[in-house]
Amino acid sequence: MKPNHPPLLTTHEVFNQAPALVDYNLFARNPALQEAVSREGAGWAHDWLMQRGAELGSQEMLEWASQANQSPPTLRLFDNGGHRRDEVEFHPAYHRLMAYLKRHGASAGPWADPLAGAHVKRAAFYMLYGEIEAGTLCPTTMTYAVVPAISRDRTLADEWLPRIYSLDYDQRFLPAARKSGVTLGMGLTEKQGGSDVRANTTRAELVAGREYSIVGHKWFFSAPMCDAFLILAHSPGGLSCFFLPRWTPDGRLNDIRIQRLKDKLGDRSNAGSEVEFWGARAWLVGEEGRGVPTILEMGTYCRLDCALGTAGLVRQSVSQALHHARHRAAFGKLLIDQPLMKNVLADLAVESEAATALALRLARAFDAQSDEAESLLRRVLTPAAKYWICKRGPAVGAEAMEVLGGNGFIEDGVMARLYRQMPLNSIWEGSGNVMCLDVLRAMAKHPRCLEALAAEIAPALGRDRRFDAYTAKLKDGLAAAEHIESRARQLTQGIALAVQAALLLRFAPEPVAAAFCASRLDGTGYAGGSFGNLPGDSDFDAILKRAWTA
Ligand SMILES: Cc1cc2nc3c(=O)[nH]c(=O)nc-3n(C[C@H](O)[C@H](O)[C@H](O)COP(=O)(O)OP(=O)(O)OC[C@H]3O[C@@H](n4cnc5c(N)ncnc54)[C@H](O)[C@@H]3O)c2cc1C
């Protein structure tokens, strides 16, 4: 007998889903970064960065990044016999990523091979890598940042710099003397205070020579599998900086007791820990009582990396959004062809280009160590750039996620991981307010910072009336003493925006610079507002073409 209903459907066709963004060259697709690299003095690294860009966009690299984050590190406190191990175990993908970073000089390249432009080359590589994985960058940054402080101590430098400069990543949990390469970390933050390190309670007691016994704790102690750390502790001469190896020179596990690993919002591939020191052996770095300036120098390099890392996260968020919008249709048209979505995407792309330009400009100031004007600029621009780029990160992440719709919120893709990572660089190594107060400190201690800033901005004057008006107002704001601490965010944001605008006006295509000035400088509803508020007559197509070069 014939059935009286239509035949049942037996197949389900999946369509209108964007493919994963994979197997593309991160550097080739990013002309803003390519141009910034050349402009800031590392054009010679173009081909090298092209190779890295292709590797980083490969399926294999993305899988490692995903595995390292899906299988976070675990703590192995004791061995079978009950002896303390205080060891952290990682997924093999984490080690592969660490080896990749070390092999390509992300942790010490500019120190080991100090060519002109070496910090800019590393900065571009760091930014590209930051698009793919963030947790492994934490020990990488700390290793890079520790070098200037260690270099000034002849004994430490002779023993440790060769292994810091080594391109080998040696994951074995052994005394450093038996390893081919090492990584380093830092410990400042305690339970009762992180920003105000003067509140530290950890104590150092002299053993002999420069050797001390440390008793106390650190509340945040990232990457505890590093081979050594710079820490702060109170010695009789005041707050001092100490070099704390994981193993003592006689081959014993140092008395650094890991209490537990942090359960973090993001940064999940990386181990964050709480530790106690039970008479751990450490060696004084610099003079007693001079711990804060010593460790702050390390902090300055970390802050550069915070700006670079977030510029990378921002770029990857924009890439994900652009890629999705080029493949997903709604209401009969691709998203990228919908006028309102074009505005959102173009606005995100402008933010990414501004972050890239500022981060790479800042990196150049780290290359020109002996140039006075660059040093002054570095002093004020490091906290300003860290503040503003990192402050914009979570907003970019949220908006880019929304471009992907519901898929953006799901852990199958990378957007959720990017978003969860975003707030960290803003908190770590000096939270927002602390960065703004540091800008004020820089201006008070080195008033000529403002001359360096003015010289950076001057070549762009006369190109856009909004820029001219904005910088004139900023100058007045910086000169006025009244309520300066309450206005510190306004001023810091102002400095970052002015330098970003100057760079875009001088070097970016006109539609990008015009959109930036119109939306960020003229005060019409942008500050704190949402993306997608560029003027309706902006050249969206030109901005989008620039952001996603095929
Ligand atoms: C994942 C992760 C990893 C970390 N890794 C490390 C590490 O390896 N080593 C390490 O030492 N630390 C590490 N930290 C700690 C981090 O550096 C601190 O959390 C940070 O410096 C802030 O210190 P706090 O948490 O004690 O906050 P607080 O110092 O209590 O600050 C709280 C808030 O108050 C603001 N504030 C502080 N002072 C002022 C002021 N005078 N005026 C206005 N506002 C102010 C701050 O900006 C912040 O927003 C890590 C943190 C995280 C989240």
mmCIF file of C-alpha atoms in Angstrom, residues 72-203:
data_model
loop_
_atom_site.group_PDB
_atom_site.id
_atom_site.type_symbol
_atom_site.label_atom_id
_atom_site.label_comp_id
_atom_site.label_asym_id
_atom_site.label_seq_id
_atom_site.Cartn_x
_atom_site.Cartn_y
_atom_site.Cartn_z
ATOM 1 C CA PRO A 72 45.691 23.334 31.767
ATOM 2 C CA PRO A 73 48.719 22.554 33.929
ATOM 3 C CA THR A 74 48.389 20.427 37.043
ATOM 4 C CA LEU A 75 50.304 20.537 40.304
ATOM 5 C CA ARG A 76 52.306 17.589 41.565
ATOM 6 C CA LEU A 77 53.209 18.536 45.111
ATOM 7 C CA PHE A 78 54.716 15.234 46.308
ATOM 8 C CA ASP A 79 56.284 12.131 44.854
ATOM 9 C CA ASN A 80 55.064 8.633 45.707
ATOM 10 C CA GLY A 81 57.230 8.563 48.798
ATOM 11 C CA GLY A 82 55.773 11.784 50.173
ATOM 12 C CA HIS A 83 58.803 13.926 49.360
ATOM 13 C CA ARG A 84 58.035 17.414 48.144
ATOM 14 C CA ARG A 85 58.262 17.868 44.372
ATOM 15 C CA ASP A 86 56.455 21.204 43.895
ATOM 16 C CA GLU A 87 56.348 20.405 40.219
ATOM 17 C CA VAL A 88 53.886 21.584 37.590
ATOM 18 C CA GLU A 89 53.010 19.324 34.688
ATOM 19 C CA PHE A 90 51.910 20.658 31.311
ATOM 20 C CA HIS A 91 50.345 19.258 28.175
ATOM 21 C CA PRO A 92 53.033 18.454 25.550
ATOM 22 C CA ALA A 93 51.566 21.179 23.303
ATOM 23 C CA TYR A 94 52.555 23.797 25.902
ATOM 24 C CA HIS A 95 56.168 22.642 25.711
ATOM 25 C CA ARG A 96 56.090 22.686 21.900
ATOM 26 C CA LEU A 97 54.860 26.265 21.960
ATOM 27 C CA MET A 98 57.467 27.301 24.512
ATOM 28 C CA ALA A 99 60.170 25.706 22.380
ATOM 29 C CA TYR A 100 58.905 27.591 19.319
ATOM 30 C CA LEU A 101 59.041 30.923 21.147
ATOM 31 C CA LYS A 102 62.509 30.311 22.563
ATOM 32 C CA ARG A 103 63.873 29.020 19.249
ATOM 33 C CA HIS A 104 62.806 32.233 17.547
ATOM 34 C CA GLY A 105 64.275 34.551 20.146
ATOM 35 C CA ALA A 106 61.073 35.802 21.781
ATOM 36 C CA SER A 107 62.599 35.573 25.247
ATOM 37 C CA ALA A 108 66.042 37.029 24.629
ATOM 38 C CA GLY A 109 66.662 37.732 20.922
ATOM 39 C CA PRO A 110 67.293 41.497 21.194
ATOM 40 C CA TRP A 111 69.736 40.983 24.082
ATOM 41 C CA ALA A 112 71.602 38.092 22.531
ATOM 42 C CA ASP A 113 71.787 39.726 19.110
ATOM 43 C CA PRO A 114 71.453 43.481 19.656
ATOM 44 C CA LEU A 115 71.026 44.655 16.068
ATOM 45 C CA ALA A 116 69.398 48.021 15.361
ATOM 46 C CA GLY A 117 65.676 47.307 15.306
ATOM 47 C CA ALA A 118 65.966 44.040 17.232
ATOM 48 C CA HIS A 119 63.325 45.006 19.817
ATOM 49 C CA VAL A 120 60.951 46.021 17.003
ATOM 50 C CA LYS A 121 61.502 42.714 15.210
ATOM 51 C CA ARG A 122 60.792 40.845 18.427
ATOM 52 C CA ALA A 123 57.787 43.087 19.095
ATOM 53 C CA ALA A 124 56.238 42.203 15.746
ATOM 54 C CA PHE A 125 56.868 38.508 16.317
ATOM 55 C CA TYR A 126 55.421 38.761 19.831
ATOM 56 C CA MET A 127 52.319 40.447 18.459
ATOM 57 C CA LEU A 128 51.851 37.791 15.777
ATOM 58 C CA TYR A 129 52.315 35.003 18.270
ATOM 59 C CA GLY A 130 49.944 36.754 20.692
ATOM 60 C CA GLU A 131 47.217 36.296 18.093
ATOM 61 C CA ILE A 132 47.504 32.547 18.515
ATOM 62 C CA GLU A 133 48.374 31.794 22.153
ATOM 63 C CA ALA A 134 48.765 33.967 25.217
ATOM 64 C CA GLY A 135 49.676 31.812 28.217
ATOM 65 C CA THR A 136 53.128 30.846 26.943
ATOM 66 C CA LEU A 137 53.932 34.526 26.504
ATOM 67 C CA CYS A 138 53.949 35.063 30.285
ATOM 68 C CA PRO A 139 57.242 33.245 31.053
ATOM 69 C CA THR A 140 58.591 34.473 27.717
ATOM 70 C CA THR A 141 58.020 38.089 28.687
ATOM 71 C CA MET A 142 59.441 37.672 32.168
ATOM 72 C CA THR A 143 62.597 36.064 30.774
ATOM 73 C CA TYR A 144 63.038 38.949 28.314
ATOM 74 C CA ALA A 145 62.369 41.542 31.010
ATOM 75 C CA VAL A 146 64.805 40.173 33.553
ATOM 76 C CA VAL A 147 67.919 40.581 31.414
ATOM 77 C CA PRO A 148 68.828 44.234 32.138
ATOM 78 C CA ALA A 149 68.722 43.671 35.913
ATOM 79 C CA ILE A 150 70.741 40.463 35.740
ATOM 80 C CA SER A 151 73.248 41.958 33.315
ATOM 81 C CA ARG A 152 74.379 44.428 35.951
ATOM 82 C CA ASP A 153 75.392 41.666 38.366
ATOM 83 C CA ARG A 154 78.618 40.165 36.991
ATOM 84 C CA THR A 155 78.342 36.849 38.860
ATOM 85 C CA LEU A 156 74.719 36.251 37.919
ATOM 86 C CA ALA A 157 75.286 37.417 34.359
ATOM 87 C CA ASP A 158 78.228 35.069 33.767
ATOM 88 C CA GLU A 159 76.316 32.116 35.064
ATOM 89 C CA TRP A 160 72.788 32.759 33.792
ATOM 90 C CA LEU A 161 72.870 34.888 30.643
ATOM 91 C CA PRO A 162 74.248 32.159 28.351
ATOM 92 C CA ARG A 163 71.313 29.912 29.248
ATOM 93 C CA ILE A 164 68.842 32.790 29.000
ATOM 94 C CA TYR A 165 70.212 33.646 25.541
ATOM 95 C CA SER A 166 70.158 30.009 24.467
ATOM 96 C CA LEU A 167 67.612 29.175 21.771
ATOM 97 C CA ASP A 168 66.968 25.844 23.491
ATOM 98 C CA TYR A 169 63.901 25.303 25.592
ATOM 99 C CA ASP A 170 64.690 22.680 28.197
ATOM 100 C CA GLN A 171 61.531 21.584 29.995
ATOM 101 C CA ARG A 172 63.309 19.244 32.405
ATOM 102 C CA PHE A 173 62.879 19.949 36.114
ATOM 103 C CA LEU A 174 66.564 20.034 36.987
ATOM 104 C CA PRO A 175 69.103 22.461 38.424
ATOM 105 C CA ALA A 176 69.818 25.121 35.797
ATOM 106 C CA ALA A 177 73.493 24.144 35.574
ATOM 107 C CA ARG A 178 72.399 20.886 33.939
ATOM 108 C CA LYS A 179 70.015 22.510 31.468
ATOM 109 C CA SER A 180 70.606 23.901 27.988
ATOM 110 C CA GLY A 181 68.118 26.780 28.298
ATOM 111 C CA VAL A 182 66.193 28.497 31.091
ATOM 112 C CA THR A 183 63.179 30.737 31.729
ATOM 113 C CA LEU A 184 62.736 33.303 34.495
ATOM 114 C CA GLY A 185 59.833 34.761 36.438
ATOM 115 C CA MET A 186 59.068 37.463 38.989
ATOM 116 C CA GLY A 187 57.344 37.693 42.362
ATOM 117 C CA LEU A 188 56.118 40.981 43.794
ATOM 118 C CA THR A 189 52.455 40.631 44.653
ATOM 119 C CA GLU A 190 51.513 39.504 48.147
ATOM 120 C CA LYS A 191 48.129 38.883 49.750
ATOM 121 C CA GLN A 192 47.967 42.277 51.419
ATOM 122 C CA GLY A 193 49.040 44.293 48.371
ATOM 123 C CA GLY A 194 50.206 44.127 44.787
ATOM 124 C CA SER A 195 50.266 47.691 43.476
ATOM 125 C CA ASP A 196 51.756 48.965 46.724
ATOM 126 C CA VAL A 197 54.744 46.673 47.058
ATOM 127 C CA ARG A 198 55.937 48.626 50.083
ATOM 128 C CA ALA A 199 53.325 46.587 51.951
ATOM 129 C CA ASN A 200 55.361 43.405 51.289
ATOM 130 C CA THR A 201 55.994 41.350 54.417
ATOM 131 C CA THR A 202 58.427 38.773 53.031
ATOM 132 C CA ARG A 203 61.748 38.944 54.904
#
